[in-house]
Amino acid sequence: MSAHTHDHIDWADRLAVLRAADGLDSEAQAAAVARLVAQLPNGPTVVDLGCGAGGVSTHFARELAARDGGTIVLADATPELLGEAERAVRAVAGPPVEVRAVRADLADAELPARLPAADLVWASRVVHHLPDQQAAVATLAATVRPGGIVALAEGGLSFACLPWDLGLGRPGLEDRLRAAQAEWFAGMREGIDGSVPMPYGWPIALKHAGLTGIGSFSVLVDHPAPGPDTLPGYLHHHLSQLAEHAADLLTDDDRSTLAALLDPAGPHHLANRRDLYLLGARTVHYGRRA
């Protein structure tokens, strides 16, 4: 049985696609992690809240090992993800790096009392799945010690992966899929029990949480066509989720085109294409606790 999640998504069922995404994002993740770790004291404690499959924290482990060690605390509400993250991070963490795993929900206001005071709290694409996003940012801020950093990976530039003209259906499918995904996301937020609007951007949320020195930076994810061997499989998972979530928001023609792209036995299956790519950006917003 999967753990309860506020967004009603079975995240354990998405473990394979989370692993694939970590692989494709690896270079960008490493760049973001190196930039953040360079600002930390020796022997820091890093808390990865909503750690998913643990891809980002494998980079934290490597960076801390290169700096004579530290502690990484992995936290997630889904046991299957937490177990995979711990396995992945321990596989790359040398003896100087201590690894702990804690089952935890970022929506729990008592969470800071269950975690060690951190020099850096990292939360990647998790806060937007919680009922009260501003309250979650305040919880992150309470988890760092004075002078510590809160870093949120949220937003950026939407990923592109398909050519404009696929040779079937009406051109511009990806633009319409992106619009349908935005509609689905709005519905997902509305469907979260106790959902609270946050009608401003992430830097403002960090400021409202009492943080200072607020800033943002972005890292590029760029895999030109034909892309790595893992790309078609990742895109199959990604587009399958879109087909499931946004089917009612698409025309019959677009649903047929999407079905053809996802049909392993058909001539238009994604694995048969050599023009797939992945291009986008991840944005990190950060601030320090006074």
PDB file of C-alpha atoms in Angstrom:
ATOM      1  CA  MET A   1       0.000   0.000   0.000  1.00  0.00           C
ATOM      2  CA  SER A   2       1.411   3.419  -0.906  1.00  0.00           C
ATOM      3  CA  ALA A   3       1.796   6.188   1.628  1.00  0.00           C
ATOM      4  CA  HIS A   4      -0.808   8.922   1.819  1.00  0.00           C
ATOM      5  CA  THR A   5       0.166  11.967  -0.206  1.00  0.00           C
ATOM      6  CA  HIS A   6      -1.574  15.318  -0.157  1.00  0.00           C
ATOM      7  CA  ASP A   7      -1.789  15.470  -3.954  1.00  0.00           C
ATOM      8  CA  HIS A   8      -3.296  11.945  -4.233  1.00  0.00           C
ATOM      9  CA  ILE A   9      -0.417  10.856  -6.501  1.00  0.00           C
ATOM     10  CA  ASP A  10       1.088   7.394  -6.044  1.00  0.00           C
ATOM     11  CA  TRP A  11       4.737   8.425  -5.951  1.00  0.00           C
ATOM     12  CA  ALA A  12       5.975   4.892  -5.323  1.00  0.00           C
ATOM     13  CA  ASP A  13       4.512   3.970  -8.717  1.00  0.00           C
ATOM     14  CA  ARG A  14       6.679   6.697 -10.278  1.00  0.00           C
ATOM     15  CA  LEU A  15       9.986   5.415  -8.942  1.00  0.00           C
ATOM     16  CA  ALA A  16      11.275   4.342 -12.374  1.00  0.00           C
ATOM     17  CA  VAL A  17      10.557   7.694 -13.992  1.00  0.00           C
ATOM     18  CA  LEU A  18      12.085   9.550 -11.029  1.00  0.00           C
ATOM     19  CA  ARG A  19      15.276   7.515 -11.449  1.00  0.00           C
ATOM     20  CA  ALA A  20      15.319   8.288 -15.176  1.00  0.00           C
ATOM     21  CA  ALA A  21      14.744  11.995 -14.544  1.00  0.00           C
ATOM     22  CA  ASP A  22      17.622  12.061 -12.052  1.00  0.00           C
ATOM     23  CA  GLY A  23      19.876  10.549 -14.703  1.00  0.00           C
ATOM     24  CA  LEU A  24      18.909  13.091 -17.341  1.00  0.00           C
ATOM     25  CA  ASP A  25      19.148  15.984 -14.854  1.00  0.00           C
ATOM     26  CA  SER A  26      22.440  14.770 -13.383  1.00  0.00           C
ATOM     27  CA  GLU A  27      24.746  17.399 -14.889  1.00  0.00           C
ATOM     28  CA  ALA A  28      22.395  20.237 -13.950  1.00  0.00           C
ATOM     29  CA  GLN A  29      21.907  18.826 -10.447  1.00  0.00           C
ATOM     30  CA  ALA A  30      25.664  18.574  -9.943  1.00  0.00           C
ATOM     31  CA  ALA A  31      26.134  22.213 -10.967  1.00  0.00           C
ATOM     32  CA  ALA A  32      23.425  23.425  -8.563  1.00  0.00           C
ATOM     33  CA  VAL A  33      24.776  21.317  -5.689  1.00  0.00           C
ATOM     34  CA  ALA A  34      28.367  22.514  -6.197  1.00  0.00           C
ATOM     35  CA  ARG A  35      27.217  26.137  -6.144  1.00  0.00           C
ATOM     36  CA  LEU A  36      25.337  25.646  -2.868  1.00  0.00           C
ATOM     37  CA  VAL A  37      27.907  23.489  -1.071  1.00  0.00           C
ATOM     38  CA  ALA A  38      30.620  26.073  -1.814  1.00  0.00           C
ATOM     39  CA  GLN A  39      28.760  28.408   0.585  1.00  0.00           C
ATOM     40  CA  LEU A  40      28.674  25.933   3.498  1.00  0.00           C
ATOM     41  CA  PRO A  41      31.026  25.562   6.468  1.00  0.00           C
ATOM     42  CA  ASN A  42      33.227  22.494   6.942  1.00  0.00           C
ATOM     43  CA  GLY A  43      31.439  19.307   8.009  1.00  0.00           C
ATOM     44  CA  PRO A  44      27.956  20.628   7.181  1.00  0.00           C
ATOM     45  CA  THR A  45      24.600  18.974   7.730  1.00  0.00           C
ATOM     46  CA  VAL A  46      22.451  18.877   4.575  1.00  0.00           C
ATOM     47  CA  VAL A  47      18.768  17.926   4.767  1.00  0.00           C
ATOM     48  CA  ASP A  48      17.064  16.802   1.538  1.00  0.00           C
ATOM     49  CA  LEU A  49      13.330  17.151   2.206  1.00  0.00           C
ATOM     50  CA  GLY A  50      11.189  15.281  -0.299  1.00  0.00           C
ATOM     51  CA  CYS A  51      14.292  13.456  -1.501  1.00  0.00           C
ATOM     52  CA  GLY A  52      12.489  11.312  -4.082  1.00  0.00           C
ATOM     53  CA  ALA A  53      14.814   8.692  -5.564  1.00  0.00           C
ATOM     54  CA  GLY A  54      17.839  10.476  -4.098  1.00  0.00           C
ATOM     55  CA  GLY A  55      19.490  11.704  -7.284  1.00  0.00           C
ATOM     56  CA  VAL A  56      20.343  15.178  -5.985  1.00  0.00           C
ATOM     57  CA  SER A  57      21.720  13.857  -2.723  1.00  0.00           C
ATOM     58  CA  THR A  58      24.147  11.577  -4.551  1.00  0.00           C
ATOM     59  CA  HIS A  59      25.748  14.824  -5.719  1.00  0.00           C
ATOM     60  CA  PHE A  60      25.647  16.229  -2.190  1.00  0.00           C
ATOM     61  CA  ALA A  61      27.421  13.063  -1.016  1.00  0.00           C
ATOM     62  CA  ARG A  62      30.180  13.439  -3.602  1.00  0.00           C
ATOM     63  CA  GLU A  63      30.666  17.127  -2.821  1.00  0.00           C
ATOM     64  CA  LEU A  64      30.814  16.554   0.935  1.00  0.00           C
ATOM     65  CA  ALA A  65      33.227  13.647   0.517  1.00  0.00           C
ATOM     66  CA  ALA A  66      35.525  15.909  -1.504  1.00  0.00           C
ATOM     67  CA  ARG A  67      35.408  18.439   1.379  1.00  0.00           C
ATOM     68  CA  ASP A  68      36.298  15.968   4.153  1.00  0.00           C
ATOM     69  CA  GLY A  69      32.766  14.965   5.033  1.00  0.00           C
ATOM     70  CA  GLY A  70      29.496  15.993   6.578  1.00  0.00           C
ATOM     71  CA  THR A  71      26.016  14.610   7.184  1.00  0.00           C
ATOM     72  CA  ILE A  72      23.178  14.058   4.727  1.00  0.00           C
ATOM     73  CA  VAL A  73      19.660  13.568   6.085  1.00  0.00           C
ATOM     74  CA  LEU A  74      17.197  12.118   3.568  1.00  0.00           C
ATOM     75  CA  ALA A  75      13.527  12.748   4.297  1.00  0.00           C
ATOM     76  CA  ASP A  76      10.442  11.669   2.364  1.00  0.00           C
ATOM     77  CA  ALA A  77       6.866  10.669   3.135  1.00  0.00           C
ATOM     78  CA  THR A  78       6.898   7.691   0.743  1.00  0.00           C
ATOM     79  CA  PRO A  79       8.765   4.675   2.179  1.00  0.00           C
ATOM     80  CA  GLU A  80       9.632   3.191  -1.228  1.00  0.00           C
ATOM     81  CA  LEU A  81      11.272   6.429  -2.357  1.00  0.00           C
ATOM     82  CA  LEU A  82      13.079   6.900   0.935  1.00  0.00           C
ATOM     83  CA  GLY A  83      14.516   3.382   0.741  1.00  0.00           C
ATOM     84  CA  GLU A  84      15.707   3.897  -2.833  1.00  0.00           C
ATOM     85  CA  ALA A  85      17.238   7.264  -1.960  1.00  0.00           C
ATOM     86  CA  GLU A  86      19.134   5.796   0.990  1.00  0.00           C
ATOM     87  CA  ARG A  87      20.448   2.946  -1.187  1.00  0.00           C
ATOM     88  CA  ALA A  88      21.578   5.327  -3.944  1.00  0.00           C
ATOM     89  CA  VAL A  89      23.282   7.801  -1.614  1.00  0.00           C
ATOM     90  CA  ARG A  90      25.032   5.176   0.488  1.00  0.00           C
ATOM     91  CA  ALA A  91      26.414   3.681  -2.733  1.00  0.00           C
ATOM     92  CA  VAL A  92      28.399   6.855  -3.433  1.00  0.00           C
ATOM     93  CA  ALA A  93      28.954   8.273   0.068  1.00  0.00           C
ATOM     94  CA  GLY A  94      32.434   7.544   1.361  1.00  0.00           C
ATOM     95  CA  PRO A  95      33.299   7.083   5.048  1.00  0.00           C
ATOM     96  CA  PRO A  96      33.543  10.846   5.693  1.00  0.00           C
ATOM     97  CA  VAL A  97      29.824  11.255   4.902  1.00  0.00           C
ATOM     98  CA  GLU A  98      27.170  10.124   7.367  1.00  0.00           C
ATOM     99  CA  VAL A  99      23.802   9.237   5.792  1.00  0.00           C
ATOM    100  CA  ARG A 100      20.519   9.152   7.712  1.00  0.00           C
ATOM    101  CA  ALA A 101      16.996   8.448   6.477  1.00  0.00           C
ATOM    102  CA  VAL A 102      13.847   9.833   8.120  1.00  0.00           C
ATOM    103  CA  ARG A 103      10.267   9.238   7.026  1.00  0.00           C
ATOM    104  CA  ALA A 104       8.775  12.705   7.197  1.00  0.00           C
ATOM    105  CA  ASP A 105       6.057  14.938   5.793  1.00  0.00           C
ATOM    106  CA  LEU A 106       7.010  18.536   5.000  1.00  0.00           C
ATOM    107  CA  ALA A 107       3.433  19.578   5.761  1.00  0.00           C
ATOM    108  CA  ASP A 108       4.041  18.601   9.420  1.00  0.00           C
ATOM    109  CA  ALA A 109       4.725  21.810  11.335  1.00  0.00           C
ATOM    110  CA  GLU A 110       6.501  19.749  14.033  1.00  0.00           C
ATOM    111  CA  LEU A 111       9.054  18.451  11.525  1.00  0.00           C
ATOM    112  CA  PRO A 112      11.943  20.758  12.593  1.00  0.00           C
ATOM    113  CA  ALA A 113      11.924  19.134  16.033  1.00  0.00           C
ATOM    114  CA  ARG A 114      12.502  15.706  14.422  1.00  0.00           C
ATOM    115  CA  LEU A 115      15.483  16.765  12.341  1.00  0.00           C
ATOM    116  CA  PRO A 116      18.973  18.001  13.189  1.00  0.00           C
ATOM    117  CA  ALA A 117      19.611  21.702  12.684  1.00  0.00           C
ATOM    118  CA  ALA A 118      20.878  22.001   9.116  1.00  0.00           C
ATOM    119  CA  ASP A 119      23.378  24.190   7.339  1.00  0.00           C
ATOM    120  CA  LEU A 120      21.428  23.625   4.124  1.00  0.00           C
ATOM    121  CA  VAL A 121      17.862  22.449   3.558  1.00  0.00           C
ATOM    122  CA  TRP A 122      17.126  21.413  -0.009  1.00  0.00           C
ATOM    123  CA  ALA A 123      13.595  20.840  -1.342  1.00  0.00           C
ATOM    124  CA  SER A 124      13.193  20.030  -5.035  1.00  0.00           C
ATOM    125  CA  ARG A 125       9.747  20.232  -6.630  1.00  0.00           C
ATOM    126  CA  VAL A 126       7.999  19.106  -3.459  1.00  0.00           C
ATOM    127  CA  VAL A 127       6.541  22.263  -1.889  1.00  0.00           C
ATOM    128  CA  HIS A 128       4.057  22.802  -4.739  1.00  0.00           C
ATOM    129  CA  HIS A 129       2.458  19.441  -3.880  1.00  0.00           C
ATOM    130  CA  LEU A 130       1.594  20.514  -0.318  1.00  0.00           C
ATOM    131  CA  PRO A 131      -1.630  22.148   0.924  1.00  0.00           C
ATOM    132  CA  ASP A 132      -0.098  25.340   2.342  1.00  0.00           C
ATOM    133  CA  GLN A 133       3.035  26.187   0.368  1.00  0.00           C
ATOM    134  CA  GLN A 134       3.908  29.248   2.445  1.00  0.00           C
ATOM    135  CA  ALA A 135       3.626  27.248   5.675  1.00  0.00           C
ATOM    136  CA  ALA A 136       5.910  24.601   4.156  1.00  0.00           C
ATOM    137  CA  VAL A 137       8.523  27.240   3.306  1.00  0.00           C
ATOM    138  CA  ALA A 138       8.309  28.487   6.904  1.00  0.00           C
ATOM    139  CA  THR A 139       8.925  24.905   8.087  1.00  0.00           C
ATOM    140  CA  LEU A 140      11.997  24.719   5.857  1.00  0.00           C
ATOM    141  CA  ALA A 141      13.244  27.986   7.340  1.00  0.00           C
ATOM    142  CA  ALA A 142      12.773  26.621  10.868  1.00  0.00           C
ATOM    143  CA  THR A 143      14.864  23.550   9.985  1.00  0.00           C
ATOM    144  CA  VAL A 144      18.075  25.483   9.265  1.00  0.00           C
ATOM    145  CA  ARG A 145      20.310  26.885  11.976  1.00  0.00           C
ATOM    146  CA  PRO A 146      21.054  30.643  12.030  1.00  0.00           C
ATOM    147  CA  GLY A 147      23.117  31.442   8.943  1.00  0.00           C
ATOM    148  CA  GLY A 148      21.885  28.310   7.198  1.00  0.00           C
ATOM    149  CA  ILE A 149      20.524  28.207   3.661  1.00  0.00           C
ATOM    150  CA  VAL A 150      17.098  27.166   2.400  1.00  0.00           C
ATOM    151  CA  ALA A 151      17.155  26.194  -1.283  1.00  0.00           C
ATOM    152  CA  LEU A 152      13.985  25.483  -3.261  1.00  0.00           C
ATOM    153  CA  ALA A 153      14.153  23.971  -6.745  1.00  0.00           C
ATOM    154  CA  GLU A 154      10.855  25.173  -8.182  1.00  0.00           C
ATOM    155  CA  GLY A 155       9.864  26.426 -11.608  1.00  0.00           C
ATOM    156  CA  GLY A 156      12.260  27.257 -14.395  1.00  0.00           C
ATOM    157  CA  LEU A 157      11.660  26.811 -18.118  1.00  0.00           C
ATOM    158  CA  SER A 158       9.250  24.092 -19.232  1.00  0.00           C
ATOM    159  CA  PHE A 159      10.970  21.212 -20.949  1.00  0.00           C
ATOM    160  CA  ALA A 160      10.728  20.712 -24.705  1.00  0.00           C
ATOM    161  CA  CYS A 161      11.348  17.313 -26.271  1.00  0.00           C
ATOM    162  CA  LEU A 162       9.376  16.913 -29.523  1.00  0.00           C
ATOM    163  CA  PRO A 163       9.808  18.409 -33.005  1.00  0.00           C
ATOM    164  CA  TRP A 164       7.047  20.846 -33.968  1.00  0.00           C
ATOM    165  CA  ASP A 165       5.905  18.686 -36.903  1.00  0.00           C
ATOM    166  CA  LEU A 166       5.848  15.001 -35.970  1.00  0.00           C
ATOM    167  CA  GLY A 167       4.682  13.745 -39.349  1.00  0.00           C
ATOM    168  CA  LEU A 168       1.321  12.776 -37.899  1.00  0.00           C
ATOM    169  CA  GLY A 169      -1.501  14.790 -36.434  1.00  0.00           C
ATOM    170  CA  ARG A 170      -1.608  18.560 -36.286  1.00  0.00           C
ATOM    171  CA  PRO A 171       1.780  20.289 -35.780  1.00  0.00           C
ATOM    172  CA  GLY A 172       2.460  21.950 -32.451  1.00  0.00           C
ATOM    173  CA  LEU A 173       1.349  19.036 -30.254  1.00  0.00           C
ATOM    174  CA  GLU A 174       3.866  19.836 -27.521  1.00  0.00           C
ATOM    175  CA  ASP A 175       2.543  23.380 -27.054  1.00  0.00           C
ATOM    176  CA  ARG A 176      -0.951  22.012 -26.544  1.00  0.00           C
ATOM    177  CA  LEU A 177       0.309  19.308 -24.178  1.00  0.00           C
ATOM    178  CA  ARG A 178       2.046  21.987 -22.128  1.00  0.00           C
ATOM    179  CA  ALA A 179      -1.196  23.987 -21.897  1.00  0.00           C
ATOM    180  CA  ALA A 180      -3.109  20.847 -20.894  1.00  0.00           C
ATOM    181  CA  GLN A 181      -0.511  20.055 -18.246  1.00  0.00           C
ATOM    182  CA  ALA A 182      -0.905  23.552 -16.794  1.00  0.00           C
ATOM    183  CA  GLU A 183      -4.668  22.985 -16.560  1.00  0.00           C
ATOM    184  CA  TRP A 184      -4.088  19.614 -14.897  1.00  0.00           C
ATOM    185  CA  PHE A 185      -1.679  21.211 -12.425  1.00  0.00           C
ATOM    186  CA  ALA A 186      -4.220  23.865 -11.477  1.00  0.00           C
ATOM    187  CA  GLY A 187      -6.791  21.113 -10.906  1.00  0.00           C
ATOM    188  CA  MET A 188      -4.289  19.114  -8.846  1.00  0.00           C
ATOM    189  CA  ARG A 189      -3.677  22.109  -6.596  1.00  0.00           C
ATOM    190  CA  GLU A 190      -7.424  22.671  -6.211  1.00  0.00           C
ATOM    191  CA  GLY A 191      -7.918  19.006  -5.344  1.00  0.00           C
ATOM    192  CA  ILE A 192      -5.484  18.999  -2.417  1.00  0.00           C
ATOM    193  CA  ASP A 193      -7.394  18.901   0.859  1.00  0.00           C
ATOM    194  CA  GLY A 194      -7.003  22.237   2.627  1.00  0.00           C
ATOM    195  CA  SER A 195      -5.243  23.847  -0.333  1.00  0.00           C
ATOM    196  CA  VAL A 196      -4.189  27.450   0.363  1.00  0.00           C
ATOM    197  CA  PRO A 197      -3.447  29.856  -2.511  1.00  0.00           C
ATOM    198  CA  MET A 198       0.016  31.412  -2.715  1.00  0.00           C
ATOM    199  CA  PRO A 199      -0.488  34.301  -5.157  1.00  0.00           C
ATOM    200  CA  TYR A 200       3.181  35.330  -5.435  1.00  0.00           C
ATOM    201  CA  GLY A 201       6.505  33.873  -6.469  1.00  0.00           C
ATOM    202  CA  TRP A 202       9.014  31.761  -4.567  1.00  0.00           C
ATOM    203  CA  PRO A 203      11.405  34.612  -3.642  1.00  0.00           C
ATOM    204  CA  ILE A 204       8.488  36.386  -1.938  1.00  0.00           C
ATOM    205  CA  ALA A 205       7.620  33.155  -0.110  1.00  0.00           C
ATOM    206  CA  LEU A 206      11.199  32.962   1.181  1.00  0.00           C
ATOM    207  CA  LYS A 207      11.010  36.584   2.322  1.00  0.00           C
ATOM    208  CA  HIS A 208       7.697  35.958   4.125  1.00  0.00           C
ATOM    209  CA  ALA A 209       9.426  33.069   5.930  1.00  0.00           C
ATOM    210  CA  GLY A 210      11.897  35.571   7.385  1.00  0.00           C
ATOM    211  CA  LEU A 211      14.893  34.683   5.223  1.00  0.00           C
ATOM    212  CA  THR A 212      17.438  37.203   3.966  1.00  0.00           C
ATOM    213  CA  GLY A 213      19.978  37.372   1.127  1.00  0.00           C
ATOM    214  CA  ILE A 214      17.353  35.982  -1.213  1.00  0.00           C
ATOM    215  CA  GLY A 215      18.313  35.144  -4.769  1.00  0.00           C
ATOM    216  CA  SER A 216      17.750  32.698  -7.624  1.00  0.00           C
ATOM    217  CA  PHE A 217      19.799  30.936 -10.264  1.00  0.00           C
ATOM    218  CA  SER A 218      19.028  28.438 -13.015  1.00  0.00           C
ATOM    219  CA  VAL A 219      20.809  25.395 -14.412  1.00  0.00           C
ATOM    220  CA  LEU A 220      20.344  24.122 -17.947  1.00  0.00           C
ATOM    221  CA  VAL A 221      19.266  20.602 -18.887  1.00  0.00           C
ATOM    222  CA  ASP A 222      20.332  20.120 -22.509  1.00  0.00           C
ATOM    223  CA  HIS A 223      20.310  16.815 -24.382  1.00  0.00           C
ATOM    224  CA  PRO A 224      20.344  17.536 -28.142  1.00  0.00           C
ATOM    225  CA  ALA A 225      18.796  15.027 -30.547  1.00  0.00           C
ATOM    226  CA  PRO A 226      18.997  12.092 -30.669  1.00  0.00           C
ATOM    227  CA  GLY A 227      19.685  12.272 -26.936  1.00  0.00           C
ATOM    228  CA  PRO A 228      20.938   9.528 -24.619  1.00  0.00           C
ATOM    229  CA  ASP A 229      19.610   5.982 -24.824  1.00  0.00           C
ATOM    230  CA  THR A 230      17.449   6.550 -21.745  1.00  0.00           C
ATOM    231  CA  LEU A 231      15.567   9.480 -23.272  1.00  0.00           C
ATOM    232  CA  PRO A 232      12.819   7.603 -25.211  1.00  0.00           C
ATOM    233  CA  GLY A 233      11.909   5.561 -22.130  1.00  0.00           C
ATOM    234  CA  TYR A 234      11.765   8.646 -19.934  1.00  0.00           C
ATOM    235  CA  LEU A 235       9.614  10.499 -22.476  1.00  0.00           C
ATOM    236  CA  HIS A 236       7.327   7.475 -22.773  1.00  0.00           C
ATOM    237  CA  HIS A 237       6.695   7.660 -18.996  1.00  0.00           C
ATOM    238  CA  HIS A 238       6.309  11.438 -19.116  1.00  0.00           C
ATOM    239  CA  LEU A 239       3.874  11.490 -22.032  1.00  0.00           C
ATOM    240  CA  SER A 240       1.958   8.515 -20.622  1.00  0.00           C
ATOM    241  CA  GLN A 241       1.289  10.502 -17.466  1.00  0.00           C
ATOM    242  CA  LEU A 242       0.132  13.440 -19.566  1.00  0.00           C
ATOM    243  CA  ALA A 243      -2.133  11.159 -21.568  1.00  0.00           C
ATOM    244  CA  GLU A 244      -3.644   9.911 -18.310  1.00  0.00           C
ATOM    245  CA  HIS A 245      -3.997  13.255 -16.544  1.00  0.00           C
ATOM    246  CA  ALA A 246      -4.933  15.535 -19.426  1.00  0.00           C
ATOM    247  CA  ALA A 247      -6.894  13.294 -21.789  1.00  0.00           C
ATOM    248  CA  ASP A 248     -10.103  15.280 -21.291  1.00  0.00           C
ATOM    249  CA  LEU A 249      -8.244  18.508 -22.101  1.00  0.00           C
ATOM    250  CA  LEU A 250      -7.056  17.342 -25.542  1.00  0.00           C
ATOM    251  CA  THR A 251      -8.823  17.024 -28.883  1.00  0.00           C
ATOM    252  CA  ASP A 252      -9.570  13.623 -30.400  1.00  0.00           C
ATOM    253  CA  ASP A 253      -6.826  14.254 -32.980  1.00  0.00           C
ATOM    254  CA  ASP A 254      -4.221  15.034 -30.313  1.00  0.00           C
ATOM    255  CA  ARG A 255      -5.244  11.995 -28.269  1.00  0.00           C
ATOM    256  CA  SER A 256      -4.772   9.822 -31.365  1.00  0.00           C
ATOM    257  CA  THR A 257      -1.354  11.333 -32.052  1.00  0.00           C
ATOM    258  CA  LEU A 258      -0.280  10.800 -28.460  1.00  0.00           C
ATOM    259  CA  ALA A 259      -1.516   7.188 -28.565  1.00  0.00           C
ATOM    260  CA  ALA A 260       0.559   6.568 -31.710  1.00  0.00           C
ATOM    261  CA  LEU A 261       3.684   7.962 -30.064  1.00  0.00           C
ATOM    262  CA  LEU A 262       3.128   5.688 -27.063  1.00  0.00           C
ATOM    263  CA  ASP A 263       2.322   2.483 -28.998  1.00  0.00           C
ATOM    264  CA  PRO A 264       5.412   0.206 -28.807  1.00  0.00           C
ATOM    265  CA  ALA A 265       4.129  -1.868 -31.728  1.00  0.00           C
ATOM    266  CA  GLY A 266       3.422   1.105 -33.993  1.00  0.00           C
ATOM    267  CA  PRO A 267       5.686   2.821 -36.534  1.00  0.00           C
ATOM    268  CA  HIS A 268       5.494   6.175 -34.723  1.00  0.00           C
ATOM    269  CA  HIS A 269       6.586   4.947 -31.313  1.00  0.00           C
ATOM    270  CA  LEU A 270       9.023   7.280 -29.555  1.00  0.00           C
ATOM    271  CA  ALA A 271      11.769   4.637 -29.573  1.00  0.00           C
ATOM    272  CA  ASN A 272      11.781   4.711 -33.382  1.00  0.00           C
ATOM    273  CA  ARG A 273      12.502   8.439 -33.583  1.00  0.00           C
ATOM    274  CA  ARG A 274      15.955  10.026 -33.848  1.00  0.00           C
ATOM    275  CA  ASP A 275      14.750  13.607 -33.388  1.00  0.00           C
ATOM    276  CA  LEU A 276      13.889  13.529 -29.686  1.00  0.00           C
ATOM    277  CA  TYR A 277      15.725  15.935 -27.401  1.00  0.00           C
ATOM    278  CA  LEU A 278      15.392  17.461 -23.950  1.00  0.00           C
ATOM    279  CA  LEU A 279      15.886  21.151 -23.293  1.00  0.00           C
ATOM    280  CA  GLY A 280      14.815  23.161 -20.285  1.00  0.00           C
ATOM    281  CA  ALA A 281      16.005  24.799 -17.090  1.00  0.00           C
ATOM    282  CA  ARG A 282      15.647  24.163 -13.376  1.00  0.00           C
ATOM    283  CA  THR A 283      15.530  27.235 -11.134  1.00  0.00           C
ATOM    284  CA  VAL A 284      16.783  27.294  -7.541  1.00  0.00           C
ATOM    285  CA  HIS A 285      15.542  29.973  -5.139  1.00  0.00           C
ATOM    286  CA  TYR A 286      17.492  30.451  -1.903  1.00  0.00           C
ATOM    287  CA  GLY A 287      17.745  32.530   1.233  1.00  0.00           C
ATOM    288  CA  ARG A 288      19.526  32.509   4.604  1.00  0.00           C
ATOM    289  CA  ARG A 289      18.140  32.366   8.085  1.00  0.00           C
ATOM    290  CA  ALA A 290      19.231  35.424  10.039  1.00  0.00           C
TER     291      ALA A 290
END
